[in-house]
Each structure stands twice: as C-alpha cells, then as structure tokens.
C-alpha cells in the first residue's frame, strides 16, 4: 500500500479514537488534513529532498505550511515517518475561528457594540422627549388645550416614539439631526405648538364677548326680559367653552349687542346705566380673553406662551393681505432696499416658525426671535402705503364734513329751528365726532344721518303737531307697558319701535303719522284678540254632540274654558293660537269613534242587534226583499214543483 495512503488511514484512525469534538472543529480538522496530503504529493516522493515553497495561499494556517514543507518519508528520532507524526492540533493551531456565515468573531463583537450604541442613543432621545413632555405638562399651553388638540398631540407623540424605537442607525440620525428632520418628528412639534391655540387665538373675541355679557347682566337687573335672558345664557355657554372658535364667539357677541340695543331702546334705558366702568373693563382686559374656568389655573408666562403668541401673530399675518398682495407690490417696485426689507421679514418669520416647531425650552431664545419678527413686520409694513393712502383720503373727507356740519350751527336755519330740533342736531353732530371711522363706507353712513338731522332743522310743523309729537314721545314709556302693546305680535312691536325712533330723530308730520298708524294697528289687534276669545268662549258653552256622554262633554267644556283663561293672561298667545285651540276642541268634541254609553254609541249598538233577511234575484232587479216579501216567491216555487210531480205520478198510474 502506498505510504501516503497508509499515513492518511492512520490519521483517520487517530481522529476516530481521539476525544469527542464539536462538528464545527471536526470539519476544520478534516479540511486541514486534506491540505497536508495534497502538499505532500506535490513534493514528488523523493526522500532527503526538501520541497520548494508548498504554501499556495498566504492565508492558510501556519502549522499546515510547516508540515507540508517536510520531505516525504523523512524519519523522526524514533524512526517514524513525518506523516505518522502529524497531529491534528498542530494543523489547526493558528486557524482563526469563524462563524457559520463566514464573518469573524471580531466582526460580531463590533456589531454587538454598534447595536448597544444604537440602543443607548434611542434611550437618550426618548429620555429627552420625556423631559420635554414633563415641561409641557406644567405649561399654560396644556392647561388651555382643547380635547381635540390633546388627542392630536397624543397621536403625534406616540408616532414619534414608535419611529425612534423602530429606527436603524441611519434613520435615527435623521431624527437626532435638527437640519434633517423626519416628517414624524415635524408633526409632533407642530402638534405641540397647537396646544392651547384655539383658546389663545380667540382671546380678543372672547374679551369683547365678556364685556357684552357684563353689560347685559346690568341691563337684566333693570329690566327682566326673557329674550335678553335667553341670549345671555347662550353667550355664557360660548364664552366658557374652550372649544369655541373666534368666529362663533364674534357672532354671539353681535347677537348679544343687538338684543341689548333693542331692549334699551324699547324700555328707554340710558346707555350710562348699563355701561361698564373703567375698572370693570380693565378687569376683563386683564383676563386676556381666557375663559373664566381656565384663567385662574394659568401660571407665569413660559416658553410655550411665547410660542403660542408667535404662532397666532404669524397666522394672523398670513390671513391678511399683508404677506400676500401688498408685499408683492413692494417687490414689484424693484427697489433694492425695499426688497431686502421684505426678505428680512420672510427670514425672520421662517426662523420664528422653526423655533415654534422645535424642542427649544429657552424662553429668552423664543422671545428674542419674536422681537426680531415684530421689528421685521413693522419695517415691511411701513413700505406698504396703499392702505395709508386710503387712510389719508378718509381723514381728509372726515375733516371736510365736520367743518361743514359745524358751520350749520351758525346758520339762520339752525337759529330759527325749535329747541327740540336744535337738540336733535347737536346730538347727531356729537355722535358724528365721537365715532371712529375705519372705512369710507362707514363715514358715508354717518353722513346720511347728519344730512337727515340737518334737513329736519328747516321742516316746519304746526303748533298742534309739535304738541302732539311731544305728547307721543312723552307717553312712549307708558304705552310700551300697556296691555295693548304687550299683547301685540313681535312684528307690530317692531313697526312701532322703528316709527318711534324715526320720530325722535326727525320730528316731522310724516314720522308722526307712522307712529300713530303703528299704535292703531296694535290697539286693533288687541281688540280683535279679545273678540276671538269671547267668540270661542261662547262657542264652547253652546257646543253639543252625540259622540260624548253628558259627563264627558261637561268636563271637556270646563277644560277648554280654563285654557282660554290662561290665554287671557299670557301675552305670548296670538289669534293664531286661539284658532288652533278651537280646532283642537272640535276634534275632541266629535271623535272618530263615539264614546262608550254616548247616544251615538247606543244607537249604533241597537242597529247591529236587528236581524234582517236579505234576498236578491234577477227578477227583483236589485231590489232588496225582506220578511213576507222574501218568503212568498219561495213558497210559490215549491208549489210549482209539487204540481209537476203530481202530473207525472198520475200518468204513471194510468
């Protein structure tokens, strides 16, 4: 047997008899053994001759190279061949241990270290968010936040945390780097910046509503008015609800204002009696428009307050023509300094927005950015002169009209007018001077009023008419408390109120006639209402029916006469209500099914118990026969049949 084959066999036998190895190391040893045999064969089998370099690869194990360089058949000190002395341990002594996928343990350790660092970075980022949330939890923003804002914030926070936990190294770096924010992180900080936004942005509208609420409360103490009370109650609900938006608050403010004016005019209550004092207005202004149930919970101003204030300012500018139309006009002028001012504003806005939507908790940093923004806005707005030119036109027109109306007081028309007309003109002029005009349309409306007051100075009325006008004005307070006025419909009351206001402002015969007609309509309605009440009362007394028992009819009449009595004391009831009551009474007086034991019910029952025999034939031509008339044809028929039978019987017998 070949020596090489014999050596290999011996080595295999040694491996089989050696200590138990792991499958991994066993395979390594077999590989190295095969390499040693291959190296020996390349030597050529010549004893005493050293083989040239037998290591074809630089990365093979050092032990394998040394054994391959020994001469084939070389004898050791104890006389054994080199193949016989080959040890597995020598072969794999310097072989590096590798994993199943070919990567070294050093690489695994590096991966473990990198994974550990990634987890540490994630935990640090999560801890940073938790600290930020802790600050947010103590802020005014969260105290003012609506339920919807809190829900959105919670969703954005969970999405952000989830993104951190599931991120790999590259994704986490984008979440850590401010200059490369992921959308999920941006959404989170935007949601934070919106906490309390709805309440904060509505503060001015809510402040104005609170002033009207306090004013209405004063008026309600003077005059108990159900309409005013209802609108006031609704206004309080809107004011205290932090979900209310600025638009709905402003609408409720206008509604309350209108009711206050209507009640004040109708009851002839002077403005001074319900106006707020300076101290009361200051107290409301100090609340900064926050709902009463939230104001006392607010702490000192914090960074989130500054962020909210900045966001509201930016959004307000976005909603106006300032940032869109007017700035484009400035840039279109193509003046370098103006274009720089516009760019300065845009940069300041972007810088402030970046701070708002970030994790910055330094109040000074945000307040400084807000100051820069305000300065940039002021500079850019100074370049927008379109509105300033409109304002200039407004001022000049106002000054022109004021001078003209002041000169009227020195004219003969004014001097020859009655004292009442002079008073009316003086009041109109005072109102014209005290009003603040922001548009030419507002000034034009005021001009119309002044022209009416001016024209009224020259209108002549007779002494009798003047006295009648004064009498109507003097008796106004008593009239609106009278039964006639209180019974009138809302339309009739409004017609009278409009006519009276016109007469007070312009004491002419035409306006006097309008007041007299409005009063006549009211008194006529009152008379007609009472007549309808009397008519229905008489109708109920005389009502008869076969569908009710005598007892039920009596109770029904009593019930509806009591309702009529209530109508007499209830001023909200109208003639239409009386007609509806009559229809209701008639329906119960004549029900679809007669009441048990009523005359009609007894008559119907009697008819049902009377049995009748009903027949019909072609000869009767549809006529119904009963009693004897119905029986006779039957008897006749039987007789005929009997006669025929007798004839046949007789023939048979023959």
XYZ file of C-alpha atoms in Angstrom:
654
model
C 0.000 0.000 0.000
C 1.221 3.437 -0.770
C 2.777 5.166 2.247
C 0.758 8.282 1.760
C -2.466 6.321 1.761
C -1.291 4.404 4.792
C -0.494 7.649 6.643
C -3.860 9.080 5.862
C -5.554 5.929 7.101
C -3.609 6.054 10.351
C -4.537 9.727 10.845
C -8.222 8.950 10.279
C -7.991 6.173 12.821
C -6.404 8.593 15.335
C -9.172 11.071 14.793
C -11.786 8.400 15.385
C -10.098 7.330 18.621
C -9.458 10.872 19.884
C -11.639 12.906 22.277
C -15.133 13.906 21.101
C -15.004 17.094 19.031
C -17.680 19.502 18.039
C -18.932 19.073 14.485
C -17.586 22.528 13.678
C -13.975 21.811 14.762
C -14.067 18.305 13.318
C -14.783 19.638 9.865
C -11.927 22.139 10.222
C -9.507 19.371 11.040
C -10.537 17.256 8.073
C -10.028 20.217 5.782
C -6.516 20.825 7.085
C -5.698 17.103 6.783
C -6.678 17.077 3.142
C -4.483 20.093 2.556
C -1.478 18.363 4.217
C -1.885 15.288 1.984
C -2.086 17.448 -1.117
C 1.083 19.306 -0.147
C 2.961 16.037 0.364
C 2.012 14.760 -3.077
C 3.345 17.916 -4.709
C 6.846 17.205 -3.285
C 7.169 14.171 -5.595
C 8.026 11.479 -3.010
C 11.900 11.935 -3.178
C 13.496 11.149 0.195
C 16.032 13.633 1.574
C 14.976 16.362 -0.787
C 13.302 19.470 0.677
C 10.272 20.644 -1.273
C 10.074 24.176 -2.576
C 7.525 26.592 -1.065
C 4.384 24.450 -0.730
C 2.073 27.158 0.534
C -0.043 28.363 -2.401
C -2.078 30.776 -0.288
C -0.901 33.335 2.202
C -3.998 32.975 4.376
C -3.594 29.211 5.123
C -2.730 28.172 8.683
C 0.921 28.345 9.810
C 1.015 24.731 11.174
C -0.175 23.273 7.903
C 2.578 25.088 5.964
C 5.358 23.749 8.181
C 4.244 20.120 7.914
C 3.819 20.438 4.146
C 7.485 21.518 3.797
C 8.843 18.290 5.396
C 10.278 15.717 2.997
C 8.020 12.818 2.208
C 9.220 9.743 4.088
C 11.634 11.783 6.358
C 12.317 9.871 9.570
C 11.998 11.308 13.038
C 14.199 10.468 16.035
C 12.007 7.485 16.972
C 12.046 6.166 13.391
C 8.514 7.159 12.384
C 7.737 8.982 9.205
C 6.697 12.603 9.195
C 3.208 11.547 8.107
C 2.959 9.260 11.096
C 3.828 12.099 13.489
C 1.201 14.527 12.050
C -1.039 15.902 14.842
C -4.412 17.468 14.250
C -3.823 20.052 16.935
C -0.667 21.179 15.152
C -2.517 21.556 11.918
C -5.228 23.913 13.280
C -3.186 25.583 15.967
C -3.303 29.078 14.423
C -6.613 28.742 12.485
C -8.963 31.655 13.307
C -12.481 30.642 14.435
C -15.189 31.757 12.023
C -18.950 31.889 12.262
C -21.339 29.955 10.064
C -21.803 32.873 7.646
C -18.100 33.445 7.225
C -17.805 36.546 9.472
C -15.172 36.614 12.176
C -15.940 36.886 15.915
C -14.313 40.318 15.863
C -16.943 41.451 13.385
C -19.684 40.049 15.635
C -18.265 41.970 18.567
C -18.239 45.161 16.519
C -21.888 44.566 15.557
C -22.815 43.967 19.180
C -21.069 47.175 20.170
C -22.831 49.105 17.389
C -26.230 47.685 18.424
C -25.530 48.661 22.002
C -24.617 52.207 20.971
C -27.808 52.418 18.844
C -29.964 51.392 21.806
C -28.214 53.906 24.038
C -28.837 56.690 21.515
C -32.511 55.691 21.264
C -32.882 55.719 25.042
C -31.188 59.121 25.245
C -33.559 60.538 22.617
C -36.613 59.052 24.339
C -35.440 60.466 27.676
C -35.041 63.873 26.024
C -38.624 63.705 24.751
C -39.911 62.648 28.173
C -38.148 65.640 29.759
C -39.694 67.940 27.132
C -43.137 66.421 27.791
C -42.635 66.987 31.508
C -42.048 70.706 30.897
C -45.065 70.801 28.586
C -47.250 69.200 31.262
C -46.642 72.156 33.586
C -47.195 74.791 30.898
C -50.092 77.161 30.289
C -50.478 75.716 26.803
C -51.619 72.317 28.059
C -53.997 73.974 30.552
C -55.667 75.894 27.718
C -55.636 72.984 25.262
C -58.898 71.659 23.873
C -59.739 67.953 23.798
C -59.143 67.801 20.044
C -55.684 69.401 20.394
C -54.720 66.983 23.167
C -55.797 63.991 21.056
C -53.734 65.172 18.063
C -50.733 65.777 20.313
C -51.036 62.275 21.797
C -51.158 60.653 18.354
C -48.127 62.612 17.144
C -46.164 61.750 20.322
C -46.831 58.014 20.009
C -45.898 58.055 16.312
C -42.627 59.857 17.108
C -41.688 57.427 19.904
C -42.537 54.451 17.711
C -40.334 55.813 14.907
C -37.425 56.125 17.356
C -37.807 52.592 18.706
C -38.008 51.028 15.239
C -35.313 53.180 13.569
C -31.991 51.846 12.309
C -28.771 53.868 12.629
C -29.335 55.997 9.533
C -32.990 56.738 10.337
C -32.143 57.594 13.934
C -29.508 60.073 12.801
C -32.138 61.983 10.815
C -34.321 62.120 13.937
C -31.400 63.413 16.024
C -30.212 65.989 13.495
C -32.148 69.280 13.550
C -31.185 70.053 9.974
C -32.695 66.814 8.646
C -35.998 66.288 10.449
C -38.215 63.344 9.632
C -41.889 64.105 8.928
C -42.997 62.194 12.028
C -40.831 64.431 14.242
C -42.030 67.583 12.492
C -45.654 66.516 13.011
C -45.020 66.048 16.720
C -43.602 69.538 17.303
C -46.354 71.063 15.176
C -48.933 69.294 17.349
C -47.221 70.658 20.470
C -47.302 74.195 19.067
C -51.075 73.891 18.550
C -51.828 73.065 22.194
C -53.954 75.942 23.516
C -54.011 77.601 20.083
C -57.803 77.727 19.719
C -58.267 79.446 23.086
C -55.252 81.728 22.665
C -56.209 82.869 19.160
C -59.775 83.668 20.275
C -58.725 85.807 23.263
C -59.594 89.194 21.706
C -63.003 87.983 20.502
C -63.713 86.399 23.889
C -62.700 89.615 25.711
C -65.261 91.599 23.715
C -67.945 88.975 24.416
C -67.228 89.160 28.167
C -67.769 92.935 28.114
C -71.143 92.494 26.432
C -72.074 89.730 28.906
C -71.396 92.043 31.866
C -73.306 94.848 30.158
C -76.289 92.571 29.506
C -76.243 91.434 33.146
C -76.590 95.049 34.282
C -79.464 95.594 31.867
C -81.213 92.442 33.060
C -81.145 93.754 36.631
C -83.022 96.855 35.475
C -85.475 95.082 33.158
C -86.359 91.388 33.299
C -86.593 90.484 29.623
C -86.990 86.814 28.607
C -85.363 87.285 25.200
C -82.323 89.007 26.673
C -82.062 86.375 29.390
C -82.013 83.552 26.839
C -79.350 85.138 24.609
C -77.242 85.966 27.679
C -77.393 82.348 28.859
C -76.289 81.100 25.420
C -73.475 83.674 25.373
C -72.143 82.430 28.697
C -72.012 78.882 27.320
C -69.997 80.023 24.287
C -67.686 82.146 26.470
C -66.837 79.346 28.922
C -66.434 76.632 26.263
C -62.723 76.466 25.391
C -63.649 74.675 22.147
C -65.364 77.856 20.847
C -63.615 79.455 17.880
C -63.125 83.170 17.293
C -65.749 83.281 14.536
C -68.557 81.740 16.625
C -67.608 83.957 19.589
C -67.794 87.107 17.437
C -71.183 86.047 16.027
C -72.550 85.549 19.544
C -71.138 88.967 20.567
C -73.005 90.699 17.726
C -76.225 88.867 18.607
C -75.968 89.934 22.249
C -75.168 93.546 21.254
C -78.272 93.691 19.084
C -80.562 92.423 21.860
C -79.060 94.898 24.349
C -79.752 97.785 21.955
C -83.315 96.651 21.259
C -84.223 96.260 24.943
C -82.544 99.559 25.873
C -84.468 101.493 23.224
C -87.772 99.785 23.956
C -87.502 100.377 27.697
C -85.975 103.849 27.229
C -82.918 102.922 29.350
C -79.956 105.262 29.009
C -76.557 103.918 27.985
C -74.899 105.338 31.095
C -76.896 102.996 33.336
C -75.501 99.827 31.768
C -72.080 100.984 30.553
C -69.023 99.344 32.151
C -66.721 101.418 34.313
C -63.017 101.751 33.507
C -62.223 99.437 36.419
C -64.615 96.772 35.104
C -63.194 96.977 31.597
C -59.633 96.731 32.953
C -60.539 93.625 34.970
C -61.841 91.957 31.811
C -58.794 93.042 29.792
C -56.506 91.620 32.492
C -58.082 88.210 31.952
C -56.671 88.349 28.406
C -59.786 86.755 26.993
C -59.292 83.357 28.578
C -62.433 81.533 29.788
C -63.258 82.172 33.426
C -62.906 78.483 34.279
C -59.325 78.411 32.944
C -57.928 81.810 33.833
C -57.154 81.019 37.486
C -55.225 77.889 36.518
C -52.616 79.772 34.495
C -49.107 80.220 35.835
C -46.406 82.736 34.908
C -45.578 83.125 31.240
C -43.411 80.264 29.935
C -41.754 79.321 26.669
C -44.925 77.706 25.349
C -46.759 81.010 25.917
C -44.213 82.766 23.724
C -44.544 80.073 21.079
C -48.349 80.366 21.094
C -48.204 84.151 20.889
C -45.760 83.951 17.991
C -47.842 81.365 16.125
C -51.009 83.454 16.480
C -49.189 86.522 15.138
C -47.783 84.647 12.162
C -51.157 83.078 11.319
C -52.835 86.474 11.594
C -50.370 87.966 9.124
C -50.911 85.014 6.805
C -54.656 85.686 6.834
C -54.261 89.316 5.785
C -53.227 90.935 2.535
C -50.003 91.993 4.203
C -47.949 88.918 3.338
C -49.568 88.108 0.016
C -50.681 91.087 -2.060
C -49.022 94.109 -0.529
C -45.562 92.590 -0.204
C -45.701 91.543 -3.848
C -46.461 95.156 -4.757
C -43.447 96.296 -2.753
C -41.186 93.800 -4.515
C -42.637 94.834 -7.881
C -41.295 98.338 -7.331
C -37.892 96.669 -7.644
C -36.127 98.903 -5.135
C -33.214 97.030 -3.591
C -33.648 98.365 -0.052
C -37.379 97.520 -0.069
C -36.730 94.042 -1.435
C -34.197 93.495 1.348
C -36.790 94.521 3.935
C -39.258 92.007 2.527
C -36.585 89.287 2.598
C -35.702 90.243 6.158
C -39.332 89.765 7.161
C -39.605 86.377 5.435
C -36.358 85.168 7.038
C -37.487 86.343 10.481
C -40.800 84.527 10.024
C -39.085 81.282 8.964
C -36.651 81.476 11.890
C -39.503 82.016 14.339
C -41.526 79.150 12.859
C -38.513 76.847 13.195
C -38.280 77.698 16.903
C -42.011 77.208 17.406
C -41.830 73.734 15.878
C -38.765 72.571 17.811
C -37.807 71.249 21.255
C -36.440 74.622 22.417
C -37.417 75.340 26.050
C -35.478 78.598 26.402
C -37.994 81.454 26.753
C -35.365 84.107 26.029
C -34.462 82.477 22.743
C -38.079 82.455 21.545
C -38.872 85.942 22.859
C -35.795 87.317 21.095
C -36.865 85.710 17.818
C -40.338 87.159 18.352
C -38.873 90.651 18.820
C -36.902 90.267 15.579
C -40.065 89.168 13.801
C -42.087 92.127 15.118
C -39.352 94.542 14.028
C -39.214 92.966 10.565
C -43.010 93.155 10.253
C -43.031 96.831 11.239
C -40.331 97.631 8.706
C -42.045 95.735 5.890
C -45.453 97.223 6.669
C -44.039 100.726 6.554
C -43.336 100.123 2.879
C -46.926 99.203 2.110
C -48.517 102.590 1.502
C -51.742 101.537 -0.246
C -53.742 101.355 2.984
C -52.044 104.513 4.281
C -53.232 106.386 1.190
C -56.768 105.155 1.806
C -56.491 106.327 5.386
C -55.356 109.723 4.198
C -58.420 110.034 1.944
C -60.652 109.007 4.836
C -59.189 111.605 7.179
C -59.483 114.422 4.674
C -63.130 113.576 3.878
C -63.976 113.446 7.585
C -62.393 116.826 8.253
C -64.281 118.330 5.331
C -67.681 117.044 6.551
C -67.020 118.019 10.154
C -66.264 121.593 9.155
C -69.449 121.754 7.079
C -71.673 120.457 9.904
C -70.061 122.747 12.466
C -70.858 125.764 10.249
C -74.569 124.800 10.203
C -74.826 125.825 13.874
C -74.125 129.443 12.928
C -76.655 129.464 10.061
C -80.157 131.026 10.094
C -81.722 127.593 9.557
C -80.308 126.413 12.864
C -81.134 129.637 14.702
C -84.784 129.617 13.534
C -85.353 125.957 14.416
C -87.166 124.853 17.552
C -85.221 123.916 20.661
C -86.071 120.264 20.183
C -84.675 120.257 16.658
C -81.541 122.047 17.799
C -81.055 119.407 20.500
C -81.513 116.637 17.962
C -78.952 118.199 15.604
C -76.440 118.799 18.409
C -76.687 115.159 19.494
C -76.257 113.901 15.921
C -73.177 116.115 15.496
C -71.691 114.860 18.770
C -72.180 111.260 17.677
C -70.561 112.050 14.328
C -67.471 113.476 16.031
C -67.062 110.676 18.578
C -67.266 107.723 16.207
C -64.029 106.173 14.897
C -64.168 105.579 11.142
C -62.040 102.884 9.512
C -63.598 102.855 6.030
C -65.160 105.355 3.643
C -68.372 103.290 3.737
C -68.728 103.886 7.490
C -68.188 107.610 7.000
C -70.798 107.691 4.240
C -73.398 106.070 6.536
C -72.698 108.685 9.237
C -73.016 111.428 6.637
C -76.536 110.184 5.731
C -77.642 110.540 9.368
C -76.206 114.033 9.623
C -77.989 115.117 6.456
C -81.325 113.982 7.902
C -80.687 115.922 11.104
C -79.660 118.959 9.067
C -82.769 118.819 6.845
C -85.021 118.432 9.876
C -83.968 121.906 11.030
C -85.830 123.544 8.146
C -89.007 121.411 8.256
C -91.952 123.384 9.537
C -94.766 121.806 11.559
C -97.834 123.371 13.142
C -98.057 124.131 16.816
C -100.671 121.404 17.242
C -98.405 118.845 15.545
C -95.458 119.868 17.688
C -97.562 119.363 20.800
C -98.798 116.012 19.524
C -95.259 114.878 18.774
C -94.129 115.862 22.262
C -97.124 114.030 23.711
C -96.316 110.836 21.789
C -92.703 110.933 22.933
C -93.733 111.680 26.499
C -96.258 108.817 26.617
C -93.962 106.284 24.938
C -92.864 104.725 28.241
C -96.454 104.147 29.396
C -97.557 102.810 26.022
C -94.928 100.058 25.840
C -96.077 98.861 29.284
C -99.753 98.785 28.287
C -101.791 95.599 27.718
C -102.308 96.575 24.079
C -98.566 96.768 23.351
C -97.705 93.645 25.367
C -100.377 91.639 23.531
C -99.131 92.761 20.094
C -97.079 90.437 17.888
C -93.325 90.928 17.504
C -93.862 92.382 14.021
C -96.309 95.007 15.285
C -93.996 95.934 18.170
C -91.034 96.318 15.792
C -93.037 98.510 13.417
C -93.927 100.797 16.318
C -90.338 100.880 17.611
C -88.936 101.824 14.185
C -91.536 104.566 13.733
C -90.895 105.967 17.214
C -87.093 106.046 16.666
C -87.573 107.858 13.365
C -89.855 110.427 15.052
C -87.363 111.097 17.832
C -84.599 111.638 15.317
C -86.670 113.649 12.852
C -89.829 115.280 14.280
C -91.909 115.596 11.145
C -95.596 115.101 10.410
C -94.726 112.128 8.194
C -92.962 110.330 11.051
C -95.763 111.279 13.456
C -98.311 109.666 11.137
C -96.214 106.473 11.050
C -96.222 106.290 14.853
C -99.970 106.893 15.023
C -100.627 104.136 12.462
C -98.361 101.696 14.327
C -100.224 102.391 17.584
C -103.605 101.983 15.848
C -102.547 98.619 14.411
C -101.544 97.475 17.902
C -104.841 98.537 19.537
C -106.863 96.990 16.688
C -105.070 93.706 17.145
C -105.761 93.826 20.869
C -109.491 94.339 20.239
C -109.599 91.551 17.663
C -107.806 89.164 20.040
C -110.330 89.790 22.812
C -113.223 89.367 20.378
C -111.851 85.995 19.272
C -111.522 84.918 22.906
C -115.164 85.848 23.620
C -116.373 84.116 20.462
C -114.609 80.858 21.302
C -115.830 81.003 24.882
C -119.446 81.302 23.646
C -118.884 78.516 21.122
C -117.663 76.177 23.858
C -120.643 76.955 26.081
C -123.131 76.143 23.314
C -121.328 73.075 21.954
C -123.401 69.846 21.577
C -122.534 66.319 20.449
C -123.975 62.753 20.310
C -120.466 61.234 20.422
C -119.792 62.021 24.114
C -121.666 61.310 27.324
C -123.152 64.225 29.153
C -120.471 63.962 31.833
C -117.560 63.921 29.328
C -118.996 66.887 27.427
C -119.217 68.869 30.645
C -115.584 68.051 31.557
C -114.376 68.925 28.038
C -116.039 72.341 28.185
C -114.511 73.022 31.590
C -111.025 72.051 30.385
C -111.059 74.394 27.373
C -112.610 77.307 29.213
C -109.720 77.079 31.679
C -107.281 77.134 28.743
C -108.977 80.270 27.459
C -108.487 81.912 30.838
C -104.756 81.138 30.606
C -104.664 82.736 27.141
C -106.060 85.957 28.598
C -103.080 86.337 30.967
C -100.397 85.025 28.597
C -99.207 87.873 26.337
C -97.273 85.483 24.121
C -100.531 83.964 22.799
C -101.826 85.217 19.460
C -105.005 84.979 17.397
C -103.448 82.029 15.569
C -103.161 80.231 18.912
C -106.882 80.817 19.543
C -107.762 79.263 16.164
C -105.582 76.238 16.897
C -107.310 75.819 20.260
C -110.741 75.797 18.558
C -109.606 73.106 16.100
C -108.302 71.043 18.997
C -111.639 71.390 20.849
C -113.647 70.372 17.757
C -111.546 67.223 17.296
C -112.266 66.112 20.850
C -115.930 67.119 20.612
C -116.507 64.827 17.625
C -114.075 61.897 17.897
C -113.837 59.308 15.099
C -115.190 56.619 17.428
C -118.093 57.651 19.712
C -117.524 57.335 23.436
C -118.995 54.280 25.163
C -122.505 54.888 26.538
C -122.907 58.023 24.399
C -126.201 58.454 22.470
C -124.497 57.680 19.164
C -122.818 54.560 20.575
C -126.168 53.246 21.887
C -127.904 53.893 18.543
C -125.150 52.039 16.644
C -125.423 49.062 19.020
C -129.235 48.879 18.540
C -128.887 48.775 14.769
C -126.457 45.880 14.951
C -128.876 43.696 17.012
C -131.772 43.978 14.462
C -131.548 40.865 12.192
C -132.746 41.136 8.629
C -133.160 38.580 5.863
C -131.916 39.888 2.580
C -132.517 38.217 -0.859
C -131.817 39.237 -4.388
C -132.669 37.844 -7.820
C -132.576 38.895 -11.392
C -136.314 39.476 -11.356
C -136.047 41.765 -8.358
C -133.751 43.971 -10.427
C -131.553 44.705 -7.458
C -134.486 45.395 -5.094
C -133.960 44.054 -1.612
C -136.842 41.955 -0.218
C -137.386 41.245 3.446
C -139.962 39.413 5.662
C -143.032 38.025 3.885
C -141.966 39.512 0.541
C -138.891 37.329 0.615
C -140.739 34.133 1.618
C -143.617 34.233 -0.913
C -141.513 33.543 -4.027
C -140.029 30.532 -2.324
C -143.442 29.090 -1.402
C -144.640 29.620 -4.958
C -141.680 27.775 -6.365
C -142.272 24.787 -4.100
C -145.928 24.644 -5.205
C -144.992 24.531 -8.896
C -142.568 21.644 -8.340
C -145.219 19.708 -6.406
C -147.769 20.171 -9.234
C -145.402 18.819 -11.880
C -144.602 15.808 -9.722
C -148.352 15.072 -9.315
C -148.951 15.120 -13.089
C -146.165 12.614 -13.746
C -147.458 10.363 -10.995
C -150.941 10.321 -12.370
C -149.764 9.387 -15.856
C -147.801 6.502 -14.462
C -150.767 5.172 -12.562
C -152.902 5.092 -15.702
